[in-house]
XYZ file of C-alpha atoms in Angstrom:
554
model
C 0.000 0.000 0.000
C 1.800 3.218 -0.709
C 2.236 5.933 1.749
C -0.114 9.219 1.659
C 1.892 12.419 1.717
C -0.153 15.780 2.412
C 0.551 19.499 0.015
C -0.836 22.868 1.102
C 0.648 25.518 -0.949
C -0.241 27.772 1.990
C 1.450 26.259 4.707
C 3.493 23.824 4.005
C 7.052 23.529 3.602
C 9.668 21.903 1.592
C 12.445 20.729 3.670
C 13.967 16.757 4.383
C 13.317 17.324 7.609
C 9.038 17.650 7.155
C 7.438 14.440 7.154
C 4.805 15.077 4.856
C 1.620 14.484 7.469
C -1.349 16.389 7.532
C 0.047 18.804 10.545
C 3.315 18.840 8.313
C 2.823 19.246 5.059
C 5.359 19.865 1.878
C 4.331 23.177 0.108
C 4.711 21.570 -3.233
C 4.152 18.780 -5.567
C 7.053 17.885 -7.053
C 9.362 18.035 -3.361
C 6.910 15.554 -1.974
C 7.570 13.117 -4.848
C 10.936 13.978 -4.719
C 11.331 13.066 -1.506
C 8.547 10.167 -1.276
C 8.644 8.841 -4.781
C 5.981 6.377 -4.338
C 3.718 7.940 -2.689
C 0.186 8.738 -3.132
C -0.131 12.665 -3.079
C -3.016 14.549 -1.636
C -3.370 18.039 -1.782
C -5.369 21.215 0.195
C -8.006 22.524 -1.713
C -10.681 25.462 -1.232
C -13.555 25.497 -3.158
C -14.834 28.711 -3.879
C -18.105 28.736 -3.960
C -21.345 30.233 -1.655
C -20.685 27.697 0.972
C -16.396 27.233 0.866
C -15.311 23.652 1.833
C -11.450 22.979 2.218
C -9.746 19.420 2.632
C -7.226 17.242 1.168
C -7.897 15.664 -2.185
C -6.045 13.006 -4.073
C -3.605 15.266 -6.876
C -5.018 14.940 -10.538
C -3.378 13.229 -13.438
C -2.305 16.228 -14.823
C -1.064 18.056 -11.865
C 0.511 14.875 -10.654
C 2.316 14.556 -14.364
C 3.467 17.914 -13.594
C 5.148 17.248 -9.830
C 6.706 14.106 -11.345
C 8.645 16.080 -13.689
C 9.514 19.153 -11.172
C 10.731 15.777 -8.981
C 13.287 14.963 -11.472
C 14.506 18.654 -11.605
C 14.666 18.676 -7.940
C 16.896 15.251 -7.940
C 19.237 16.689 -10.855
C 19.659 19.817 -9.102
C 20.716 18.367 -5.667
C 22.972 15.664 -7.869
C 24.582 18.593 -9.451
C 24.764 20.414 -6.484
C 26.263 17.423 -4.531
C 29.116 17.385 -7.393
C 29.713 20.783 -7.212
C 30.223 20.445 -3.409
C 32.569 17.560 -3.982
C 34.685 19.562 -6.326
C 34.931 22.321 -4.070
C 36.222 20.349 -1.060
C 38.472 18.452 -3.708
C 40.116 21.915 -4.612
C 40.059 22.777 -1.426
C 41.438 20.453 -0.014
C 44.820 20.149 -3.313
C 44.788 24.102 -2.570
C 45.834 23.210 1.198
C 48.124 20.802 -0.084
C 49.664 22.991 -2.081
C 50.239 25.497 0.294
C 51.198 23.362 2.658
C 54.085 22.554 -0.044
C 54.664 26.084 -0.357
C 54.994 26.854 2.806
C 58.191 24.927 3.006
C 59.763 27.140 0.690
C 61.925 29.263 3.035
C 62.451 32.656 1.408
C 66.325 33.666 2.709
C 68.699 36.163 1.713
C 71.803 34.842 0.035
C 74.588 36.116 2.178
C 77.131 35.738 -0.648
C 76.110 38.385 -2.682
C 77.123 42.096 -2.689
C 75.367 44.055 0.307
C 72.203 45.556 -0.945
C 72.530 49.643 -1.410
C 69.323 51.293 0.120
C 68.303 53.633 -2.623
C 64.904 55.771 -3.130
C 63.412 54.995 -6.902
C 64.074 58.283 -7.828
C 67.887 57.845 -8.235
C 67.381 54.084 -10.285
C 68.442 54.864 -12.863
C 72.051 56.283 -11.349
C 72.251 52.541 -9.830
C 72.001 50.295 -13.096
C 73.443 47.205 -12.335
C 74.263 47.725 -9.278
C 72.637 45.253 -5.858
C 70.133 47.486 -4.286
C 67.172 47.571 -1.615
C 64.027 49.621 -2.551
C 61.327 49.782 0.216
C 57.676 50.913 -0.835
C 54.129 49.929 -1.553
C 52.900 47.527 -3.919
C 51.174 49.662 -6.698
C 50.466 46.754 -9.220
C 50.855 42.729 -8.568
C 50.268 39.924 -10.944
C 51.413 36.627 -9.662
C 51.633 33.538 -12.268
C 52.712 30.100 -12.129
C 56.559 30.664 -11.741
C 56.186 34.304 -11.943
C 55.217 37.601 -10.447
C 55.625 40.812 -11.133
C 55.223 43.812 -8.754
C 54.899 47.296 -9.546
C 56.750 48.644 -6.463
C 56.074 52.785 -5.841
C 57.766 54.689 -3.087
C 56.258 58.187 -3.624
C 59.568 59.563 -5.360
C 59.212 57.031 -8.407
C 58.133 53.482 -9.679
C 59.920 50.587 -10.459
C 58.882 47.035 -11.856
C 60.075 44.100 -9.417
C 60.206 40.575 -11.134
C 60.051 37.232 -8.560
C 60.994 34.215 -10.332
C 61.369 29.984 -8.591
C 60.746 29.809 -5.301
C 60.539 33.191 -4.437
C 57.773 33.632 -6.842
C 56.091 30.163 -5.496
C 56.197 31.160 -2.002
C 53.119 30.956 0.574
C 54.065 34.593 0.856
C 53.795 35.395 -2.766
C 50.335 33.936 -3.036
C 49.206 35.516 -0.184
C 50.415 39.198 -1.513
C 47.740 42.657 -1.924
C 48.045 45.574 -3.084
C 49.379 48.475 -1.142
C 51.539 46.087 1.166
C 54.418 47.253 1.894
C 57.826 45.228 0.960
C 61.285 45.324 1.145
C 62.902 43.935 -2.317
C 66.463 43.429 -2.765
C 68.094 42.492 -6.258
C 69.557 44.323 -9.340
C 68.217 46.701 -11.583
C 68.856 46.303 -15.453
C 67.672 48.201 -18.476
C 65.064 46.417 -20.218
C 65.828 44.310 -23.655
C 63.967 46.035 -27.189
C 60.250 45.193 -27.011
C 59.455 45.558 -23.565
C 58.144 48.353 -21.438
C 58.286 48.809 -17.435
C 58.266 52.429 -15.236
C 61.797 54.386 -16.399
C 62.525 51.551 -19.044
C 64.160 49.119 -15.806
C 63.212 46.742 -14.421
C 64.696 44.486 -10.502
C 65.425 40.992 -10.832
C 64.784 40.207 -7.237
C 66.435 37.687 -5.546
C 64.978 38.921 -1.992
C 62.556 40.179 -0.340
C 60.117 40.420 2.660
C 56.962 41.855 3.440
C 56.745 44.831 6.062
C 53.180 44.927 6.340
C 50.196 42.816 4.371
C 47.734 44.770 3.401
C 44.105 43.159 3.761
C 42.591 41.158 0.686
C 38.746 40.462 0.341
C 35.834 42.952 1.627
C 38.511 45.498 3.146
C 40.857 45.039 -0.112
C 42.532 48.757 -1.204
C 40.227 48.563 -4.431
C 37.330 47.994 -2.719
C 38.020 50.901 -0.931
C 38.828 53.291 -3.772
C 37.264 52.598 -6.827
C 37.574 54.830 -9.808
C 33.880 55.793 -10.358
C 32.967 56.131 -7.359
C 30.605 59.538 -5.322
C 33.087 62.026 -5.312
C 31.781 62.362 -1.947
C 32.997 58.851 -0.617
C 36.216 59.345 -2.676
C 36.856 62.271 -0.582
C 36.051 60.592 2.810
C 38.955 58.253 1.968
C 40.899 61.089 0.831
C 44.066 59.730 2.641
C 43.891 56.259 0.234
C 42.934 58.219 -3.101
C 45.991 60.365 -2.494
C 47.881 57.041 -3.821
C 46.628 57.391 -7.109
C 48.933 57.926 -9.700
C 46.670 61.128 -11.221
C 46.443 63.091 -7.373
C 49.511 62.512 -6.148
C 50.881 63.413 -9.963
C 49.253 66.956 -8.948
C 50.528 67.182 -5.353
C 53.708 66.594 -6.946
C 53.379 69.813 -9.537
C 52.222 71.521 -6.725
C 54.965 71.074 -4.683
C 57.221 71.983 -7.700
C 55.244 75.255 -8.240
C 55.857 76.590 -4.777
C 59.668 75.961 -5.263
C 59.542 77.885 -8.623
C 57.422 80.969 -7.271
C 60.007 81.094 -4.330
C 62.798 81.075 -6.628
C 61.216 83.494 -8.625
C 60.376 85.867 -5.818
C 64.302 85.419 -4.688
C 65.188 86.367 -7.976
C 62.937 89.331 -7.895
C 64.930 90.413 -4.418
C 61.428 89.856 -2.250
C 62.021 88.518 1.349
C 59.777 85.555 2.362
C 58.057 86.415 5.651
C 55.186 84.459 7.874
C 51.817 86.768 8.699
C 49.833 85.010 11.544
C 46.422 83.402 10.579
C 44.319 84.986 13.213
C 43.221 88.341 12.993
C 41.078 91.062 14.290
C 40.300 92.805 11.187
C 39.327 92.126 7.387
C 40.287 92.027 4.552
C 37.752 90.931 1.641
C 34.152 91.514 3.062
C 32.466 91.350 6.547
C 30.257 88.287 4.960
C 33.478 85.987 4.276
C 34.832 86.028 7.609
C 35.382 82.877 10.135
C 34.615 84.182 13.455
C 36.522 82.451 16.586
C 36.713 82.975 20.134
C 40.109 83.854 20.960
C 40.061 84.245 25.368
C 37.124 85.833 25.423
C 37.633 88.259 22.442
C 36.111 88.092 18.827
C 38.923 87.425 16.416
C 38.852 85.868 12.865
C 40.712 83.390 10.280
C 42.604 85.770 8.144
C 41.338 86.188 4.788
C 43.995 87.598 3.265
C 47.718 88.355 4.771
C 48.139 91.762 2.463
C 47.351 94.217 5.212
C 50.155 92.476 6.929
C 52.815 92.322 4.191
C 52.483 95.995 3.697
C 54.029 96.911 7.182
C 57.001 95.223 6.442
C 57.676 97.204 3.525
C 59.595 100.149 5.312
C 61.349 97.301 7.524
C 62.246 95.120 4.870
C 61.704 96.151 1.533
C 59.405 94.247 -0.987
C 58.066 91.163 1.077
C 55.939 87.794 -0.030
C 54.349 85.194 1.818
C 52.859 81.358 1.153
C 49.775 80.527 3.946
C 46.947 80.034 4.229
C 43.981 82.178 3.920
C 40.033 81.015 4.553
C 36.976 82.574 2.913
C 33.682 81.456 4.702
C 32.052 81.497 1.360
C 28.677 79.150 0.987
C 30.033 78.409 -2.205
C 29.959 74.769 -4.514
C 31.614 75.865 -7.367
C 34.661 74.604 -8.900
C 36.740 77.474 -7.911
C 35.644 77.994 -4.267
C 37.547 76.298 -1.689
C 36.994 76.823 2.296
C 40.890 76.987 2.982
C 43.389 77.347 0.415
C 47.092 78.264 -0.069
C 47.596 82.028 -0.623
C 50.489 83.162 -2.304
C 50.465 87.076 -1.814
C 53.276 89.872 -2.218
C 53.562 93.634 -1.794
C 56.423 96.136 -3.005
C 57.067 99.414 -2.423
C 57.839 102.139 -4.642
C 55.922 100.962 -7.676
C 53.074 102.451 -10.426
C 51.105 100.280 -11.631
C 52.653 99.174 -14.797
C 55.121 98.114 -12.791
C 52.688 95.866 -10.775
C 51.486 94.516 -14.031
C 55.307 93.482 -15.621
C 55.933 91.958 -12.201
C 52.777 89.789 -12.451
C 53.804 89.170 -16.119
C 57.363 88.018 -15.233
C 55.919 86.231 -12.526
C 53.681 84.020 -14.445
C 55.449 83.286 -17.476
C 58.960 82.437 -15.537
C 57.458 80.309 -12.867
C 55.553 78.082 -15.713
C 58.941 77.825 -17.319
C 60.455 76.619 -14.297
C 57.722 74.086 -13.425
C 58.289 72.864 -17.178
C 61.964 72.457 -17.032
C 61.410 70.291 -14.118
C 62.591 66.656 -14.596
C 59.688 65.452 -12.376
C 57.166 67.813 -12.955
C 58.130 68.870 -16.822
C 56.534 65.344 -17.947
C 53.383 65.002 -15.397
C 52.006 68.329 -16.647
C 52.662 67.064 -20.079
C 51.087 63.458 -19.031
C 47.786 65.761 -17.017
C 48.024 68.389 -19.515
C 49.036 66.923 -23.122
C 47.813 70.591 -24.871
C 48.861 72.791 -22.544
C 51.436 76.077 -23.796
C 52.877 78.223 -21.292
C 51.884 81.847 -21.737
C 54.182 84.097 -23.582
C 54.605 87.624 -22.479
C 53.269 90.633 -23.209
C 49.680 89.945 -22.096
C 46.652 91.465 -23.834
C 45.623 94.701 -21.298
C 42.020 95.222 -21.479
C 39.911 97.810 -19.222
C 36.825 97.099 -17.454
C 35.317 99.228 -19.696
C 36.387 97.681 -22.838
C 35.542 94.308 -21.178
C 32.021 95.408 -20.616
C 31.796 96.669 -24.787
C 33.284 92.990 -25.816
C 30.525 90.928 -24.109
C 27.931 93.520 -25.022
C 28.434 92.978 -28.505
C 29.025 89.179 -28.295
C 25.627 89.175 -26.634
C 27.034 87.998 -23.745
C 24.426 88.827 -20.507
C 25.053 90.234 -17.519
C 23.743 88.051 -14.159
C 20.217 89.876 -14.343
C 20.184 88.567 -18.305
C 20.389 92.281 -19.009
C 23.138 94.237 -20.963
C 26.619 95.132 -18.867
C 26.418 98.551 -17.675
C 29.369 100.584 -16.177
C 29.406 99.013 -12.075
C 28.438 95.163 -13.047
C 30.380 92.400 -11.507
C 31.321 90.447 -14.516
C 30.364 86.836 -12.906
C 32.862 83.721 -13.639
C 30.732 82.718 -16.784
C 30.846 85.671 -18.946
C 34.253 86.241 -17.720
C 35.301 82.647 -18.862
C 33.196 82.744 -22.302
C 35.016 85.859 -23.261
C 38.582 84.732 -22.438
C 38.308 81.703 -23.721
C 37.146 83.699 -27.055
C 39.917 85.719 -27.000
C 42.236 82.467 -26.268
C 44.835 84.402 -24.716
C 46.350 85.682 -21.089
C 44.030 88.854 -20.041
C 45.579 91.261 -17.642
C 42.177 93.147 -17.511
C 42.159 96.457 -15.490
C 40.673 99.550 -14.041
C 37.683 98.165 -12.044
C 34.852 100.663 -10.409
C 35.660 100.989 -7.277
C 32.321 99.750 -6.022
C 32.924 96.182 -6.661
C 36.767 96.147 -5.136
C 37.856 96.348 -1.736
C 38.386 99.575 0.214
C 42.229 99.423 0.015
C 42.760 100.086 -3.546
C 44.301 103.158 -5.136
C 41.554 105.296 -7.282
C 43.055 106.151 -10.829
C 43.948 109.500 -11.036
C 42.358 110.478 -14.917
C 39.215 108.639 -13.709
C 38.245 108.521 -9.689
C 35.560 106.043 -10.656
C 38.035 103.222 -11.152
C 40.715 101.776 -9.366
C 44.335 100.794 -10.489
C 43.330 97.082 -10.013
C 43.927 94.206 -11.988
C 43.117 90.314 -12.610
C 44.906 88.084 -14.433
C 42.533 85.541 -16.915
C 43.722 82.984 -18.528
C 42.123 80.390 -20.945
C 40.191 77.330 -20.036
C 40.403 78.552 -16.148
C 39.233 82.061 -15.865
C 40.557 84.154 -13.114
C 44.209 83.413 -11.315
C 45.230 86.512 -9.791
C 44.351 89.816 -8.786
C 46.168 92.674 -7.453
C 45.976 96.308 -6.871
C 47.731 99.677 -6.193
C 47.284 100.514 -2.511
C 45.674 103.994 -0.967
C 48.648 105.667 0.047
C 47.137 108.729 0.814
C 46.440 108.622 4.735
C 42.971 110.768 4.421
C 42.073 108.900 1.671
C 42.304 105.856 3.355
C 40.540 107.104 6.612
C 37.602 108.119 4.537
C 37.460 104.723 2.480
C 37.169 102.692 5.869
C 34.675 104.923 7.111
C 32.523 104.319 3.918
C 33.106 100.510 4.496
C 31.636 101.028 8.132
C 34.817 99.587 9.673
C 36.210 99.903 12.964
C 38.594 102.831 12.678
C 40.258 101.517 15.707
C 41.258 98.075 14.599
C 43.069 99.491 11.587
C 45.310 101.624 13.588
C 48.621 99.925 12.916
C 47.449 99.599 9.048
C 46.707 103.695 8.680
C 49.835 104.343 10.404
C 51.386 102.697 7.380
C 50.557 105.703 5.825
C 51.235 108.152 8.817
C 54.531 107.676 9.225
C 56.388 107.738 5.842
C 53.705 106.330 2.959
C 54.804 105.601 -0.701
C 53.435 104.471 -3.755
C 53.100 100.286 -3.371
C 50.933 97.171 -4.714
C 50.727 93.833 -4.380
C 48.395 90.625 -5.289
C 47.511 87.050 -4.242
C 47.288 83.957 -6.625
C 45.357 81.308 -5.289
C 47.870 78.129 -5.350
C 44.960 75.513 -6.372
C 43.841 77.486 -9.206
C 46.832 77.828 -10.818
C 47.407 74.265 -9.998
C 43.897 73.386 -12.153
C 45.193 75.684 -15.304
C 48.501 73.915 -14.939
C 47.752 70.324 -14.396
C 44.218 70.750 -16.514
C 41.774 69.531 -13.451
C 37.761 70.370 -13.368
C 38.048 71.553 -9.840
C 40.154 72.997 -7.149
C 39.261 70.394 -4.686
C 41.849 67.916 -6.920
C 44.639 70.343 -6.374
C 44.369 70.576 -2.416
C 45.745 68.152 -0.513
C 42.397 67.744 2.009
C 40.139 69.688 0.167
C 37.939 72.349 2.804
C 34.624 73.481 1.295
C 30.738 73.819 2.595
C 30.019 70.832 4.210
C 33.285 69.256 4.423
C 35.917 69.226 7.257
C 37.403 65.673 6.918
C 39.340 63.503 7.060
């Protein structure tokens, strides 16, 4: 007689561990054959009909057809599944062999050979065959039976590492990730006709050992960073994207930039000098200021360190400075940054074509050193493939002429109106027009309503200031500078109409109290010259931990 097993769709369930009765019944068809082949299947019904009756009724031909069929399916799966299981633990199981093969494969330093010089990868190619040590991060791996190769990167330079026999089979080898750190000792040769490595070299190692692993699987360095990522989670993990070849290729120009502009200020006879970052009084606008408690008084993040700069001209002659100034400006844009690296001078004894062949000079001879560079020189050219460096003179354009140009190339003012004489020209028209123009813009002679109360009104036109910034194409603005006031009344007045505390200024007026003369200066924001330079989208990629709305870390 052959055994009655119970279905309800409802409540049943399909597990080897139900036995099929009417208090535990399989959920379908086809599992209770599978698992009862012989038996006689019943199954839960509800009629539907005025008066509903529910009970277990013998399965019909064709449904029982049906659950013989999804039996079979069941069985193959499981067989298959079985197999698969089998192979696994067979792999598994030759894998742990192996290892356990590999793991008596002692990786030792041959004592006979030459002692291993400690070099950095920048100097590799000044130690061709020659036994060395290079310590650094693994930047690329690829491990292969007999082989593996290891792109080794030490933050001066990069180097290809190849592991051949039983350093290349070692437990060690296998185990490797990127970004762990190693120590590899061997010699470094020039690479046959064909083949390409970092420099053209490449280190046949015959030792090394592992400093630090780091971790494979969910907390792997690529999981981590990946290349498409939010730019928001790339910048919480900031401190691992920095390992990149493109950011750290900027932070590398950068670096070389601030050497150049120093060696150009030298040149230029300017003294560097260190302004402090917390202040009592402004420099750009009330509405830009960080406010701070400092012991009980209100004091500020500088915004600028010009006011600063100028009272060391009688003390020590024409004076620059590289810190950092902060803007509290609500501001997403590309060119906006929270904190950034100000790079500001002021000299004495100037007009104002003077100021504008100094920022001339300036420009075109600190490109031209970054260029000649032997580590920067090719990563601009890598970031930057069409860039050319700006040849002097500049094009000198008025505010007013500015205004005419973008009037007649239609070209709107913010209020989709015509310019008219006192319009800020916003970043947009200003970019449209240089970019039109496609070369550097030293454009000039602002209204003194839109710049700051400091600057020196032109004397054939009070309206306008001797003021300047410097455009160039693709990025827009760079720098701006300015004559000063020098005229002690004048200046008096001009932070009276600016509703500032006469009192705070006092050591800034007395600038002009006791013994003024004719000076200027200007500050270039290091990050966006950084983005004209190295071609980037935004200035976040040229700071090292970007500060903007919203973001304070890491």
């Amino acid at each position: 007689m052959s055994q009655v097993v119970y279905v309800n769709e409802k409540s049943g369930v399909d597990s080897t561990e139900v036995k099929g009765t009417e208090q535990q019944p399989f959920a379908t068809p086809a599992y209770a054959l599978f698992t009862y082949p012989d038996s006689k299947i019943y199954v839960f019904k509800q009629s539907e009909g005025e008066e509903q009756q529910e009970g277990y009724l013998e399965i019909s031909a064709s449904a029982l057809k049906k659950a013989k069929k999804g039996a079979e399916g069941i069985k193959k799966k499981i067989e298959k599944q079985i197999k698969l299981d089998e192979q696994k633990k067979q792999k598994a199981e030759e894998a742990s062999l192996k290892l356990a093969e590999l793991d008596l494969i002692k990786i030792e330093e041959d004592k006979s050979l030459p002692i291993a010089k400690k070099i950095k990868l920048r100097t590799m190619q000044d130690n061709l065959e020659t036994r060395v040590a290079v310590q650094g991060w693994i930047h690329r791996l690829r491990v292969q039976k007999g082989l593996a190769f290891i792109t080794l990167r030490d933050g001066t330079g990069f180097i290809q590492a190849v592991l051949t026999g039983d350093l290349a089979k070692a437990k060690q080898t296998q185990e490797l990730t990127i970004e762990s750190t190693v120590i590899i000792k061997g010699v470094i040769s020039k690479l046959p006709e064909g083949k390409t490595a970092p420099g053209g070299v490449e280190l046949k190692a015959d030792y090394y050992e592992v400093v630090g692993l780091s971790p494979g699987g969910d907390d792997a360095f690529t999981n981590k960073v990946q290349e498409n990522a939010d730019p928001s989670l790339l910048l919480d993990q900031r401190h691992l994207t920095l390992r990149g070849e493109t950011l750290s290729a900027v932070m590398k120009v950068r670096a070389t930039l601030l050497k150049a502009i120093r060696r150009f200020f030298e040149e230029e006879g300017l003294l560097e000098v260190t302004p402090p970052c917390m202040v009592q009084t402004q420099v750009e606008g009330g509405s830009t200021l960080f406010k701070m408690d400092y012991y009980g008084e209100e004091a500020y993040l500088t915004q600028s360190s010009q006011l600063y700069l100028e009272t060391c001209l009688p003390a020590l002659g024409d004076v620059y400075c590289v810190q950092e100034s902060f803007r509290a400006e609500k501001s997403h844009t590309r060119r906006h940054l929270s904190e950034y690296t100000h790079i500001e001078s002021e000299l004495a004894f100037i007009e104002f074509d003077d100021l504008l062949s100094h920022l001339e000079r300036l420009i075109t001879k600190t490109v031209s050193y970054v260029l000649e560079d032997p580590v920067a020189g090719p990563l601009i050219k890598q970031l930057n493939p069409d860039f050319k460096p700006p040849q002097m003179p500049f094009k000198r354009m008025e505010y007013i002429d500015a205004l005419e140009w973008l009037n007649e190339h239609g070209i709107p003012n913010e209020d989709g109106e015509p310019f008219k004489f006192g319009d800020d020209i916003a970043e947009a028209a200003e970019r449209k027009m240089t970019d039109t123009i496609n070369q550097p813009i030293l454009l000039i002679r602002f209204p003194v309503e839109i710049k700051s109360f400091y600057m020196q009104k032109c004397k054939d036109d009070p309206r306008v200031t001797e003021s300047v910034d410097v455009l160039m194409p693709n990025v827009g603005e760079i720098t701006g500078g300015s004559m000063r006031t020098y005229d002690y009344e004048e200046l008096i007045a001009a932070i009276k109409r600016e509703k500032l505390d006469l009192e705070s200024y006092y050591w800034f007026t007395d600038q002009r109290k006791y013994g003024t003369c004719p000076h200027g200066g200007y500050g270039l924001g290091t990050e966006r010259i950084l983005a004209w330079l190295c071609d980037r989208f935004t200035v976040r990629d040229c700071s090292l931990y970007p500060r903007f709305t919203g973001r304070c870390k890491p």
